[in-house]
Coordinates of C-alpha atoms in Angstrom, one line a residue:
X2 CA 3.0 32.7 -26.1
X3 CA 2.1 29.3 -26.1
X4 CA 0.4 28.5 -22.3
X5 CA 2.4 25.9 -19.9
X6 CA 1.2 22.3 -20.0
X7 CA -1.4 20.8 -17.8
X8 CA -1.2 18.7 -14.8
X9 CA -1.8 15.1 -16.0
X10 CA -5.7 14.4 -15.0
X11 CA -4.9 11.3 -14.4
X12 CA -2.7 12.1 -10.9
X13 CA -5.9 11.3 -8.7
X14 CA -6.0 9.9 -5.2
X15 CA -4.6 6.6 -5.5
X16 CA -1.1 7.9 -7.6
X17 CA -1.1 11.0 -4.5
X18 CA -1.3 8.2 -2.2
X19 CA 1.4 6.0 -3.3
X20 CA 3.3 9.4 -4.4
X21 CA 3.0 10.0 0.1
X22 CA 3.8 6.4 0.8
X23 CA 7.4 6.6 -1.5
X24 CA 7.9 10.7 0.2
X25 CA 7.8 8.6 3.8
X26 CA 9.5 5.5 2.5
X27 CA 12.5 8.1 1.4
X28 CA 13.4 8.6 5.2
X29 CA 14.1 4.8 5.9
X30 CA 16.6 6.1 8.1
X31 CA 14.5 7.6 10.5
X32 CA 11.6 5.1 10.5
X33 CA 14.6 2.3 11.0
X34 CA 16.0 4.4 14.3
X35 CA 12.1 4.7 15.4
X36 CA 12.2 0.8 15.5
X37 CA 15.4 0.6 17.0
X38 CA 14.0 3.2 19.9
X39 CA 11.4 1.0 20.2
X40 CA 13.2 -2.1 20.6
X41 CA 15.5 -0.7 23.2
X42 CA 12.5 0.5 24.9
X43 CA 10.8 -2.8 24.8
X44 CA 14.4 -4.3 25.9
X45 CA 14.8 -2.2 29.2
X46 CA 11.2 -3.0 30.0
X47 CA 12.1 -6.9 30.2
X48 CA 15.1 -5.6 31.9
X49 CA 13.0 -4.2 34.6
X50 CA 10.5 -6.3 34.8
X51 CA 12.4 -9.6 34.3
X52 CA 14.0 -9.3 37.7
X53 CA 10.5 -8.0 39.1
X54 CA 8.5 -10.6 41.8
X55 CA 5.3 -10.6 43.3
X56 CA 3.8 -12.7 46.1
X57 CA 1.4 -11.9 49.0
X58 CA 0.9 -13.5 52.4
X59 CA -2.9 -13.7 54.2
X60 CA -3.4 -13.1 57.5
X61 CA -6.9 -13.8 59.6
X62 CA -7.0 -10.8 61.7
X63 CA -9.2 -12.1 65.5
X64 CA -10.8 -9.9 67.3
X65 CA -10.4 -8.7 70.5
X66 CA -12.8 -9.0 72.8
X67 CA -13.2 -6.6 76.1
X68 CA -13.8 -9.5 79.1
X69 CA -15.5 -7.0 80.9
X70 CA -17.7 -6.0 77.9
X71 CA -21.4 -6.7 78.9
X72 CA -22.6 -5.6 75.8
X73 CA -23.1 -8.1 73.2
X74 CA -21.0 -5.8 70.2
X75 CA -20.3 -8.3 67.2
X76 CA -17.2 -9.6 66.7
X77 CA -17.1 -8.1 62.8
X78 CA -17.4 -4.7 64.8
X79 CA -14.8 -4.8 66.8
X80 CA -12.1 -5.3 64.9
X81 CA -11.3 -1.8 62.1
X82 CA -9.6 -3.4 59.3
X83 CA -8.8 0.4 58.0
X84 CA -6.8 0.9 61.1
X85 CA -5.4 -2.5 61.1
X86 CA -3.9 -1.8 57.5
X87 CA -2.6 1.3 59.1
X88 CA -0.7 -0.4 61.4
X89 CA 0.6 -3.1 59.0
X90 CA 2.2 -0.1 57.0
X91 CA 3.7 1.5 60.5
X92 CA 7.0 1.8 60.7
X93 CA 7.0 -0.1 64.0
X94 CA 5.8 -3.3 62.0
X95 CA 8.7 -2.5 59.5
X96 CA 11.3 -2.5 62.2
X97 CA 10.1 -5.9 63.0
X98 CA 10.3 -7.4 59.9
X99 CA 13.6 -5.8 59.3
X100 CA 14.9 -7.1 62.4
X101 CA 14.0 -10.8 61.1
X102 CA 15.5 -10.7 58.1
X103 CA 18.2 -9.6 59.5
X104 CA 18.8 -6.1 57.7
X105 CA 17.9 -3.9 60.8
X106 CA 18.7 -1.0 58.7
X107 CA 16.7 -1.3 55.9
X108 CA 13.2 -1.0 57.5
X109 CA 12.4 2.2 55.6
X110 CA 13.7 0.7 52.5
X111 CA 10.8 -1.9 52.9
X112 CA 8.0 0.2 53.1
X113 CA 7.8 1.5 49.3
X114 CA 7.3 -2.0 47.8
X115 CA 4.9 -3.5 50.2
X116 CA 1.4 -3.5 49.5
X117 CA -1.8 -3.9 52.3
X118 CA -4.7 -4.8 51.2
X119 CA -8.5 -5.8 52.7
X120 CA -10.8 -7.6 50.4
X121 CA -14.5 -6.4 51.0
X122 CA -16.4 -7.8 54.1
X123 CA -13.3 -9.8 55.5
X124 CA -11.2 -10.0 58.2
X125 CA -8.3 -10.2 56.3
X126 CA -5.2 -8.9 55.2
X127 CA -3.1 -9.6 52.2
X128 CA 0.6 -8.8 52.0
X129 CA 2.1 -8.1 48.8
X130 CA 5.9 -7.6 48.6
X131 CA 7.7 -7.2 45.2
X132 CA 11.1 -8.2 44.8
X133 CA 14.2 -8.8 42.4
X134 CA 13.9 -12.2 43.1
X135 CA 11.4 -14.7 44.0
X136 CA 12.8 -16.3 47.2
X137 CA 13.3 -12.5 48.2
X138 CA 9.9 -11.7 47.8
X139 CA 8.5 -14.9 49.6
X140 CA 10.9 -13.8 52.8
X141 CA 9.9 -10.5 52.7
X142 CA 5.9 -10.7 52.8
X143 CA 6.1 -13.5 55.2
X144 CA 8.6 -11.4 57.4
X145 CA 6.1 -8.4 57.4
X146 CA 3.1 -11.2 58.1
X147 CA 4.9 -12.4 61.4
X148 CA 6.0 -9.1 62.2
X149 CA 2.3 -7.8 62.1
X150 CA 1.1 -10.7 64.3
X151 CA 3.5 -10.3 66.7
X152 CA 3.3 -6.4 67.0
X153 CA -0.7 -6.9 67.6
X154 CA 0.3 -9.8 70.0
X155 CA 2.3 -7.2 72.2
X156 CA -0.1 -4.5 71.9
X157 CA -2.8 -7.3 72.9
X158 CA -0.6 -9.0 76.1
X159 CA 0.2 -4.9 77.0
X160 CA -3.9 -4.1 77.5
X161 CA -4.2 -7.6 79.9
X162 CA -1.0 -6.5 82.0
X163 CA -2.7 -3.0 82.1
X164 CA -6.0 -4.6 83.0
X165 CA -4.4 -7.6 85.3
X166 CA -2.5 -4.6 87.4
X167 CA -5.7 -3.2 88.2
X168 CA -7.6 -5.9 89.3
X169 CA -4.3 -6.6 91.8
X170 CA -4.7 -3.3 93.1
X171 CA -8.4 -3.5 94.2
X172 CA -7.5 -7.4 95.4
X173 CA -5.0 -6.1 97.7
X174 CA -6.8 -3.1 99.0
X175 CA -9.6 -5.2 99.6
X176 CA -6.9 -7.8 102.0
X177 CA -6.2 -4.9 103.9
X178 CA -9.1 -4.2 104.7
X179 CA -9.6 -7.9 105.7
X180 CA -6.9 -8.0 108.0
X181 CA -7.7 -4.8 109.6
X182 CA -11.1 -6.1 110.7
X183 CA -9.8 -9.5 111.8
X184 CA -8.4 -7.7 115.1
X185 CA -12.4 -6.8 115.8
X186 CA -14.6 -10.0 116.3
X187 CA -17.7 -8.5 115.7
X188 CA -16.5 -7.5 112.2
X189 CA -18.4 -8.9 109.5
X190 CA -15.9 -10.1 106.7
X191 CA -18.1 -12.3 104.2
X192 CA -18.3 -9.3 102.1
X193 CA -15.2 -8.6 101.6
X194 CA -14.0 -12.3 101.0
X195 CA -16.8 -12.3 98.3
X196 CA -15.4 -9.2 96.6
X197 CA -11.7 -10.9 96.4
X198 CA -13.1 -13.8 95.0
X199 CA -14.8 -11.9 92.2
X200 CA -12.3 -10.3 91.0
X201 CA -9.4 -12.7 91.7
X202 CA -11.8 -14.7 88.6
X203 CA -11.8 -11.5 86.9
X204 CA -7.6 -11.5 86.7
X205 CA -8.2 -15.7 85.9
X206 CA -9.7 -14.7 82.7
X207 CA -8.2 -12.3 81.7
X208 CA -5.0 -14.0 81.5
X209 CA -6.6 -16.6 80.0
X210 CA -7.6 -14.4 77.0
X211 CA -6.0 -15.9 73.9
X212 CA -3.9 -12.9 73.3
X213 CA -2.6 -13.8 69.3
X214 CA -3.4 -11.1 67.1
X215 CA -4.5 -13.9 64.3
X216 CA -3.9 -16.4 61.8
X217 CA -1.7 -17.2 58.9
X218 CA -3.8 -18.4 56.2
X219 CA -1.6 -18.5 53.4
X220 CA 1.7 -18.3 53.6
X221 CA 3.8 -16.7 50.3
X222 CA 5.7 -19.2 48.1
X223 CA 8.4 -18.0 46.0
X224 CA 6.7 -17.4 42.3
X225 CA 7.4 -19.0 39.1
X226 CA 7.4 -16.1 36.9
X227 CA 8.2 -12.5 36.9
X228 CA 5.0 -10.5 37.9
X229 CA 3.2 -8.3 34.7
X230 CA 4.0 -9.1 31.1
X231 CA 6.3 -11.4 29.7
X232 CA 9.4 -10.5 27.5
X233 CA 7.7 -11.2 24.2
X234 CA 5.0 -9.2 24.8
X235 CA 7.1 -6.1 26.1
X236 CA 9.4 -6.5 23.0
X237 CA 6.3 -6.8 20.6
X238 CA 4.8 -3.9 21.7
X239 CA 8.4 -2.1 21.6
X240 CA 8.9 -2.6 18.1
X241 CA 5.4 -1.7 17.3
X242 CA 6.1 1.3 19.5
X243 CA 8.7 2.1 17.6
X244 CA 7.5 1.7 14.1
X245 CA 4.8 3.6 14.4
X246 CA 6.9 6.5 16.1
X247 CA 9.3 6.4 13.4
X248 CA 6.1 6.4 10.7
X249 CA 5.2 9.9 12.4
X250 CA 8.7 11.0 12.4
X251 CA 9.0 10.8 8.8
X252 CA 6.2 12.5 8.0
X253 CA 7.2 15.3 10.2
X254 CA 10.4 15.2 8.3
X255 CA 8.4 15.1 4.8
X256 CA 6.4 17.7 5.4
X257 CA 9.0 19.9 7.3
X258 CA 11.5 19.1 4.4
X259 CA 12.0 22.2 2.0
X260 CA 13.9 20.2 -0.4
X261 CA 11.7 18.1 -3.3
X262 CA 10.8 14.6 -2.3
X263 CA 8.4 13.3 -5.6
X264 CA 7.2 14.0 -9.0
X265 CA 3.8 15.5 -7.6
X266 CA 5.6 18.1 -5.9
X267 CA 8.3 19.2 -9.0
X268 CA 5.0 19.5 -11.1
X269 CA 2.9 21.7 -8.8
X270 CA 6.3 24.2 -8.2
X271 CA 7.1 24.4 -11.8
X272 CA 3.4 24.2 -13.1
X273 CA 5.2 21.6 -16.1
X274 CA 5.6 17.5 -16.4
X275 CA 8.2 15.7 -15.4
X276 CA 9.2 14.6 -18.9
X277 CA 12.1 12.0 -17.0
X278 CA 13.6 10.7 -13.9
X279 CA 17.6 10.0 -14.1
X280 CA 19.1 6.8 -12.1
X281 CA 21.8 7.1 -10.4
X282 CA 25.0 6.4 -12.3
X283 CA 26.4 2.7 -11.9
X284 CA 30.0 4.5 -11.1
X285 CA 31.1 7.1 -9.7
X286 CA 33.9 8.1 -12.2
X287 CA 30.8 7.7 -15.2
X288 CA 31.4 9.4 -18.6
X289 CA 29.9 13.2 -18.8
X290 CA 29.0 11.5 -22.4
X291 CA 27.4 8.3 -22.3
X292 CA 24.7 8.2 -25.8
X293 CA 26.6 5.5 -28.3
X294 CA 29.8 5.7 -26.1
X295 CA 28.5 3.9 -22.7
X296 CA 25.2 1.6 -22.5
X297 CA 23.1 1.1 -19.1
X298 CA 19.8 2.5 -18.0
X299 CA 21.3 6.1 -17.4
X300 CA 21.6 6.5 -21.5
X301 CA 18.0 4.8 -22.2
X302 CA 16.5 7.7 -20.1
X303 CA 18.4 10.2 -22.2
X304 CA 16.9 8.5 -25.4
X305 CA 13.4 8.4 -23.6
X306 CA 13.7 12.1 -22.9
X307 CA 14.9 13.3 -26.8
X308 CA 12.4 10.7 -27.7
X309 CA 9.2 12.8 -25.4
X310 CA 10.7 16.3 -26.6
X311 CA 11.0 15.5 -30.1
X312 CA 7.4 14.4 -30.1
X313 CA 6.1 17.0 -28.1
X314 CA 3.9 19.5 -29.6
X315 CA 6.2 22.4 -31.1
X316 CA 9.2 19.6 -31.2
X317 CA 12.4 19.9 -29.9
X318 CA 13.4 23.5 -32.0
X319 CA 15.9 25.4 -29.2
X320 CA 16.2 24.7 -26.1
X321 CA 17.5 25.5 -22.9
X322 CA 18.6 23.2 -20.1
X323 CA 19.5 24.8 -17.1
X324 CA 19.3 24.6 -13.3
X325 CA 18.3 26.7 -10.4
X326 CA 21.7 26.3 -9.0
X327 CA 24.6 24.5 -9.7
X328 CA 24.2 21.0 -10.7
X329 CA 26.7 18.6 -12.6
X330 CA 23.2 16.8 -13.9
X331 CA 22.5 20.3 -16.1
X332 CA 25.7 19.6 -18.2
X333 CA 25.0 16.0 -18.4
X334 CA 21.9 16.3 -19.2
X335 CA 22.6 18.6 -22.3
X336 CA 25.8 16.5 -23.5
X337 CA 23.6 13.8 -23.5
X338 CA 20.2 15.2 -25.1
X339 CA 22.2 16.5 -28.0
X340 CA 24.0 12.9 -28.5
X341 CA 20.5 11.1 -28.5
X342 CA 19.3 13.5 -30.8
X343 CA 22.1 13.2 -33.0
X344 CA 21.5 9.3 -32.5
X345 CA 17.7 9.9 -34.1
X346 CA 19.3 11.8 -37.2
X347 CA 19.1 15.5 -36.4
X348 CA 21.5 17.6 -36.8
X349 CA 22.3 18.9 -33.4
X350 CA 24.3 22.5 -32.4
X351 CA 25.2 22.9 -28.9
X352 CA 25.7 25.9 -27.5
X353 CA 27.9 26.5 -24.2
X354 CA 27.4 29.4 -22.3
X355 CA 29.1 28.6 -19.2
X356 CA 31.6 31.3 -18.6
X357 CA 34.0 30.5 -15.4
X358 CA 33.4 26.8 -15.5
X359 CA 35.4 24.1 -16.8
X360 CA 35.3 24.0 -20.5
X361 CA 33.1 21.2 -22.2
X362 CA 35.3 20.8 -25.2
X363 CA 37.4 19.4 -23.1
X364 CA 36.0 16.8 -21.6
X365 CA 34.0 15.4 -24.5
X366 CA 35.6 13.4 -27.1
X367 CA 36.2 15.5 -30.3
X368 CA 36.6 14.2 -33.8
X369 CA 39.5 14.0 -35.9
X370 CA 38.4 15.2 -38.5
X371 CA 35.4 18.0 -38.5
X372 CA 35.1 19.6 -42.0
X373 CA 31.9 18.3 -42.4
X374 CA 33.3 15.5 -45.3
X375 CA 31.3 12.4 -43.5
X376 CA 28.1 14.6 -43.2
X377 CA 28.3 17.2 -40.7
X378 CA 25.9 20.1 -41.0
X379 CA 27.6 23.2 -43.3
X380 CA 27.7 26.7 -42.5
X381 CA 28.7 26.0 -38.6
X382 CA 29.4 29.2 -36.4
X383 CA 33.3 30.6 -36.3
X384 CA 35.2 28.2 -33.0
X385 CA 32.1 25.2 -33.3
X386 CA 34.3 21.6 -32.9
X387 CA 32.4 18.1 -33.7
X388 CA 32.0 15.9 -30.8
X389 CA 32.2 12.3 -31.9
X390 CA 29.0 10.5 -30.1
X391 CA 30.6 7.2 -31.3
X392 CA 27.7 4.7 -32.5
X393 CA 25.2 8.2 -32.2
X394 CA 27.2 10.1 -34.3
X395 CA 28.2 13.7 -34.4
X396 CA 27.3 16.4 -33.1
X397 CA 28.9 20.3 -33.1
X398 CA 29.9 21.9 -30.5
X399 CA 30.1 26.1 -29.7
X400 CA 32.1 26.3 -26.6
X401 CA 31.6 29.3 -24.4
X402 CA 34.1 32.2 -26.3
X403 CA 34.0 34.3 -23.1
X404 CA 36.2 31.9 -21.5
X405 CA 36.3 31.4 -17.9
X406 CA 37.7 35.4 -17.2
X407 CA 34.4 36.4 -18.9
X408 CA 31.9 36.0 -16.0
X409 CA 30.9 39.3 -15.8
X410 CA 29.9 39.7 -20.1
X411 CA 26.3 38.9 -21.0
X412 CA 25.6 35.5 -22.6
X413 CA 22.4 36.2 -25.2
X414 CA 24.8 38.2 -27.7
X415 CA 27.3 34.5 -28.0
X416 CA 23.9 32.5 -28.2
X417 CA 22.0 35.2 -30.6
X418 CA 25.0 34.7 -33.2
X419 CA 25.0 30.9 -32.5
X420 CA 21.5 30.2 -33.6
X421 CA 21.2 32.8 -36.0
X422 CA 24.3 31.3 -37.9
X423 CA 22.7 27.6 -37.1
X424 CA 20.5 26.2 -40.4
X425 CA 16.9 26.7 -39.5
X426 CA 16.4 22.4 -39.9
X427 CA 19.0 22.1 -36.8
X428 CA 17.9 21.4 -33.2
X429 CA 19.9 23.9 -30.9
X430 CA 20.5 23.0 -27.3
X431 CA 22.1 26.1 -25.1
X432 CA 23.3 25.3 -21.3
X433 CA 24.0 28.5 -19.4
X434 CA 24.9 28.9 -15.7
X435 CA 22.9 28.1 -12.8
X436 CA 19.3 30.5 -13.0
X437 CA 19.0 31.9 -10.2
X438 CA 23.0 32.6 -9.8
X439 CA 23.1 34.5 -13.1
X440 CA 21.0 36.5 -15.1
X441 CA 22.3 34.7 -18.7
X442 CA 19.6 32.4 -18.1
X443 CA 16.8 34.8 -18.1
X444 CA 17.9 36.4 -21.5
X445 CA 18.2 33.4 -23.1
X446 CA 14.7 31.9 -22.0
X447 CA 13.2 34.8 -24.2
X448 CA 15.3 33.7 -27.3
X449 CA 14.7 29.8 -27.5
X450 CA 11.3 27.7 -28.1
X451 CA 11.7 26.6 -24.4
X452 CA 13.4 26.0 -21.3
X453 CA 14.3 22.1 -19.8
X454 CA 14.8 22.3 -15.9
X455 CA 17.4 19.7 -14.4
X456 CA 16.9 19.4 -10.9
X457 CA 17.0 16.6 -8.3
X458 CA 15.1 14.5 -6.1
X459 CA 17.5 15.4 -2.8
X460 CA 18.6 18.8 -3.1
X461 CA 16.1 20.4 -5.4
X462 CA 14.3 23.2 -3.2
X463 CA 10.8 24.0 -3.7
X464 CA 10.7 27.3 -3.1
X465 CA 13.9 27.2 -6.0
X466 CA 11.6 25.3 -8.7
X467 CA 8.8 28.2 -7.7
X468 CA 10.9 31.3 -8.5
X469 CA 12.5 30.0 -11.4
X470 CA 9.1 29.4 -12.9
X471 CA 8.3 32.8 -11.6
X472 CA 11.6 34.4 -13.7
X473 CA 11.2 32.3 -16.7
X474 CA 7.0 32.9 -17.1
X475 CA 7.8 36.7 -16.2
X476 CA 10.3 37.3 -18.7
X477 CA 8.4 35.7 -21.7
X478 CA 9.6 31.9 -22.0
X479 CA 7.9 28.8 -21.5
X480 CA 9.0 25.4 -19.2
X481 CA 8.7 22.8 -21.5
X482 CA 9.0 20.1 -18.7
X483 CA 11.8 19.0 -16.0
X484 CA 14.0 16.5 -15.9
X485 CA 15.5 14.9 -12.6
X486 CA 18.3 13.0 -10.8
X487 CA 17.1 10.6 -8.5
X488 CA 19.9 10.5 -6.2
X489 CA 19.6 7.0 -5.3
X490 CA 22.7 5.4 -5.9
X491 CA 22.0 1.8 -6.3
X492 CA 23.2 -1.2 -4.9
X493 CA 25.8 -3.5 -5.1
X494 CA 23.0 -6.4 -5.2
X495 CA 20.3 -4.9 -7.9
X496 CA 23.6 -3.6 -9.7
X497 CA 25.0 -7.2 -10.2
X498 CA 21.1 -8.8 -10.9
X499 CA 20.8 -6.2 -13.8
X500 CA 24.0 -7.1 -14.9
X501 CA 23.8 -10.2 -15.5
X502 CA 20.1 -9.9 -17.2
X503 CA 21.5 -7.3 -19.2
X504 CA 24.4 -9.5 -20.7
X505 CA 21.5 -12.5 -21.4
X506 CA 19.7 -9.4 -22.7
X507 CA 22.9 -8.8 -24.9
X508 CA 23.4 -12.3 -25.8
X509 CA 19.7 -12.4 -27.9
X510 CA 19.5 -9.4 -29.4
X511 CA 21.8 -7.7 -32.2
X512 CA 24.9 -5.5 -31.1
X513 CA 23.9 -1.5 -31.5
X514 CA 26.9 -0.8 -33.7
X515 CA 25.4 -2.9 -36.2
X516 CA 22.2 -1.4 -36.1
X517 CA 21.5 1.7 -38.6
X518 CA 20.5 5.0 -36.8
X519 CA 17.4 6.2 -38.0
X520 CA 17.3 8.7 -40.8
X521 CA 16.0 12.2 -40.1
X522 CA 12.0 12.3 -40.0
X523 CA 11.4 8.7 -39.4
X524 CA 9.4 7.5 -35.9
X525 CA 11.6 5.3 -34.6
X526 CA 9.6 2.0 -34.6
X527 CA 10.0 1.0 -30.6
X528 CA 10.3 3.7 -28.0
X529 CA 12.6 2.0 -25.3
X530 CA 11.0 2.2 -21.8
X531 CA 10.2 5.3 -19.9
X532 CA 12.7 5.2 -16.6
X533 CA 10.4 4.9 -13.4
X534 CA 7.3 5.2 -15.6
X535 CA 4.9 4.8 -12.8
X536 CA 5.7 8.1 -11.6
X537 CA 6.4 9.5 -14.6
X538 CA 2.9 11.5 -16.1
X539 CA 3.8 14.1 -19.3
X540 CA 0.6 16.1 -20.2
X541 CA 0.2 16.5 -24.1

């Protein structure tokens, strides 16, 4: 048994990395939602931050100095900025600034976007508010400037009224006394009065401590522009966001995906080339026939295919073209194979083996007249009909004599008869059912020169392709190669462009029906080109 064909040597790193560039590319859908996450993202960012304002307010915090102090502290040391910025952030303070801006019960409300900071080795403090708008955010951290001022101004006036009250208590005990020894005339008094006077000067300065809590130093203007980044930056970063999140869902998707998503993949499951790739049909009501009836780039691959199997290195002999489950492509793709062989000058037998499905005979054009007198191949098989390929001539037919009631009757005694009957000079193409639905494809893999797999880019499975070139190398055949369906329909724009370059196309060069077919045994002089022939790699 002659060993399955190579991997092409020539598959190296940069063909695997374009082959995982087009895998990705294939989920444009999801890297198009990822930039459209992205975008929204970047969009309810500038939402957020578009009616987002910052401004801050400075206050000089003064220190308070004790009158009766007769140490000589430092001003800097007497004043804790850490408890200061305590006490701007009180709730006391946000009662206060509540109160002026009139929204007494909001004062909580406040607190969470106010900021208090100290810069190192200052006296100051800096109030940051941030608001929805700009004029807001001005009134705000003003508001909570004033309100601090005027909270340490009452706590300030409080300690002199404390102090003051004190004083007045020791002066009035001391005028008691006073006019208690008045009565006696010996009584010395110039103590006393001295006493009074010392600490009536004591209340005098006191209340004439400057009792302001500080300074405003800069006052907070409304801002011109939204605080953090601007909308073009949020929206760039968005979209790049979200391009590179869809980029990593897709290849999640690829490598999660059990289905077949390139050539590289259909190669290493089936251990055989990809011998074609099929585009997608131009309508959707296309010809099961389309070799000499129908032109377009759909019956070029066909020709390609015949042309690569013909050539090949035991030549087309029998083959079998089946599926691992079911696919309309399977039937196509043998209508089609025979024509173009046919078309090439072979004589051609095809052999249905479809029990249960629709019959072929029927949906392919037959000829009127199929006694062989224009040429057809003698000796055909009892029930064989000619199928008129139109410009690519004729070829015969065996439709399934098991009929769709005979799904349960083997299918290698119809096909043993079929080619035994068949002159040895004929090429013989057999399509049974699905492989790996029914066992007729197994027994006829052992009886024909080898076996063409149709499968497809979007619903092939991988672990499908793997078993059925389990099955077919276990029970003595041999994969000659796969063919497969793109399943990418294209569209209405590229459709129209090849369209038109196809009728220039027509315009210069000679019509096919008055071109003579080549005789059987010739090398056709020009082999048209290979569909997708940048992925395509047969090995030899």
């Amino acid at each position: 048994m002659t060993s399955p064909p190579s991997h092409d040597d020539r598959y190296d790193e940069p063909d695997q990395l374009r082959d995982q560039m087009r895998r990705v590319l294939r989920y444009r859908t999801t890297i198009a939602a990822g930039v459209v996450l992205g975008l929204l993202g970047g969009l309810l960012l500038v939402l957020l931050r578009a009616g987002s304002y910052s401004t801050t307010s400075e206050v000089l915090v003064r220190s308070r100095t004790d009158p009766f102090s007769t140490f000589g502290v430092a001003a800097d040391n007497q004043v804790s900025m850490g408890t200061e910025r305590q006490i701007a952030l009180s709730a006391a303070v946000a009662t206060r600034a509540a109160e002026a801006l009139r929204q007494p019960s909001r004062a909580e409300a406040l607190l969470p976007d106010l900021r208090v900071t100290n810069p190192p080795d200052t006296q100051i403090l800096r109030f940051a508010y941030t608001a929805g708008t700009a004029k807001r955010a001005a009134r705000v951290a003003n508001a909570f400037a004033d309100a601090y001022l005027a909270d340490r101004q009452d706590r300030t006036e409080a300690m002199v009224r404390r102090m003051t009250s004190g004083l007045e208590q020791q002066i009035a005990a001391l005028t008691k006394r006073i006019s208690a020894k008045a009565d006696e005339a010996a009584s010395p008094t110039a103590g006393l009065r001295d006493q009074i006077g010392v600490l009536q000067k004591r209340v005098s300065d006191i209340r004439a401590y400057d009792t302001s809590g500080g300074d405003v130093v800069r006052r907070a203007e409304p801002p011109a522009q939204p605080s953090g980044p601007g909308p073009a930056w949020l929206i760039g970063v968005g979209l790049l966001s979200g391009l590179l999140l869809g980029v990593v869902l897709a290849c999640l998707r690829s490598a999660l995906e059990p289905r077949v998503r390139s050539v590289g993949e259909v190669q290493r499951a089936l251990g055989a080339p990809v011998l074609g790739i099929l585009p997608a049909p131009e309508t959707d009501d296309a010809d099961l026939l389309q070799v000499g009836r129908v032109g377009g780039s759909r019956a070029e691959a066909y020709r390609t295919l015949a042309f690569r199997l013909r050539n090949g290195e035991d030549g087309a002999g029998t083959l079998l073209v089946v599926a691992p489950k079911q696919d309309p492509n399977a039937e196509a793709a043998a209508v089609n194979l025979a024509a173009a062989f046919a078309e090439s000058g072979d004589d051609v037998l095809l052999v249905e083996a479809t029990a249960g499905t629709a019959d072929l005979s029927a949906r392919l054009p037959l000829a009127a007249d199929d006694s062989g007198a224009d040429g057809g191949p003698a000796g055909l098989p009892e029930g064989a009909v000619a199928v008129d390929a139109d410009t690519a001539g004729r070829l015969v037919l065996l439709p399934d004599s098991r009929g769709t009631t005979g799904g349960t009757k083997p299918a290698y005694p119809v096909v043993t008869r079929a080619l035994s009957s068949a002159d040895s000079g004929m090429t013989a193409l057999v399509i049974t059912r699905p492989l790996l639905e029914h066992a007729d494809g197994l027994t006829v893999a052992q009886r024909v020169d080898g076996v063409l797999v149709v499968g497809g880019l979007d619903h092939s499975r991988r672990d499908d392709l793997k078993r059925v070139r389990e099955l077919i190398n276990c029970s003595g055949g041999r994969i000659v190669g796969a063919v497969l369906d793109s399943g990418v329909r294209r569209g209405l724009l590229s459709r129209a462009l090849d369209g038109d370059w196809g009728r220039r196309r027509k315009d210069r060069e000679p019509s096919p029906s008055t071109t003579p077919s080549a005789p059987a045994g010739d090398v056709v002089g020009e082999l048209p080109a290979p569909v997708q022939d940048d992925t395509l790699r047969v090995s030899r």
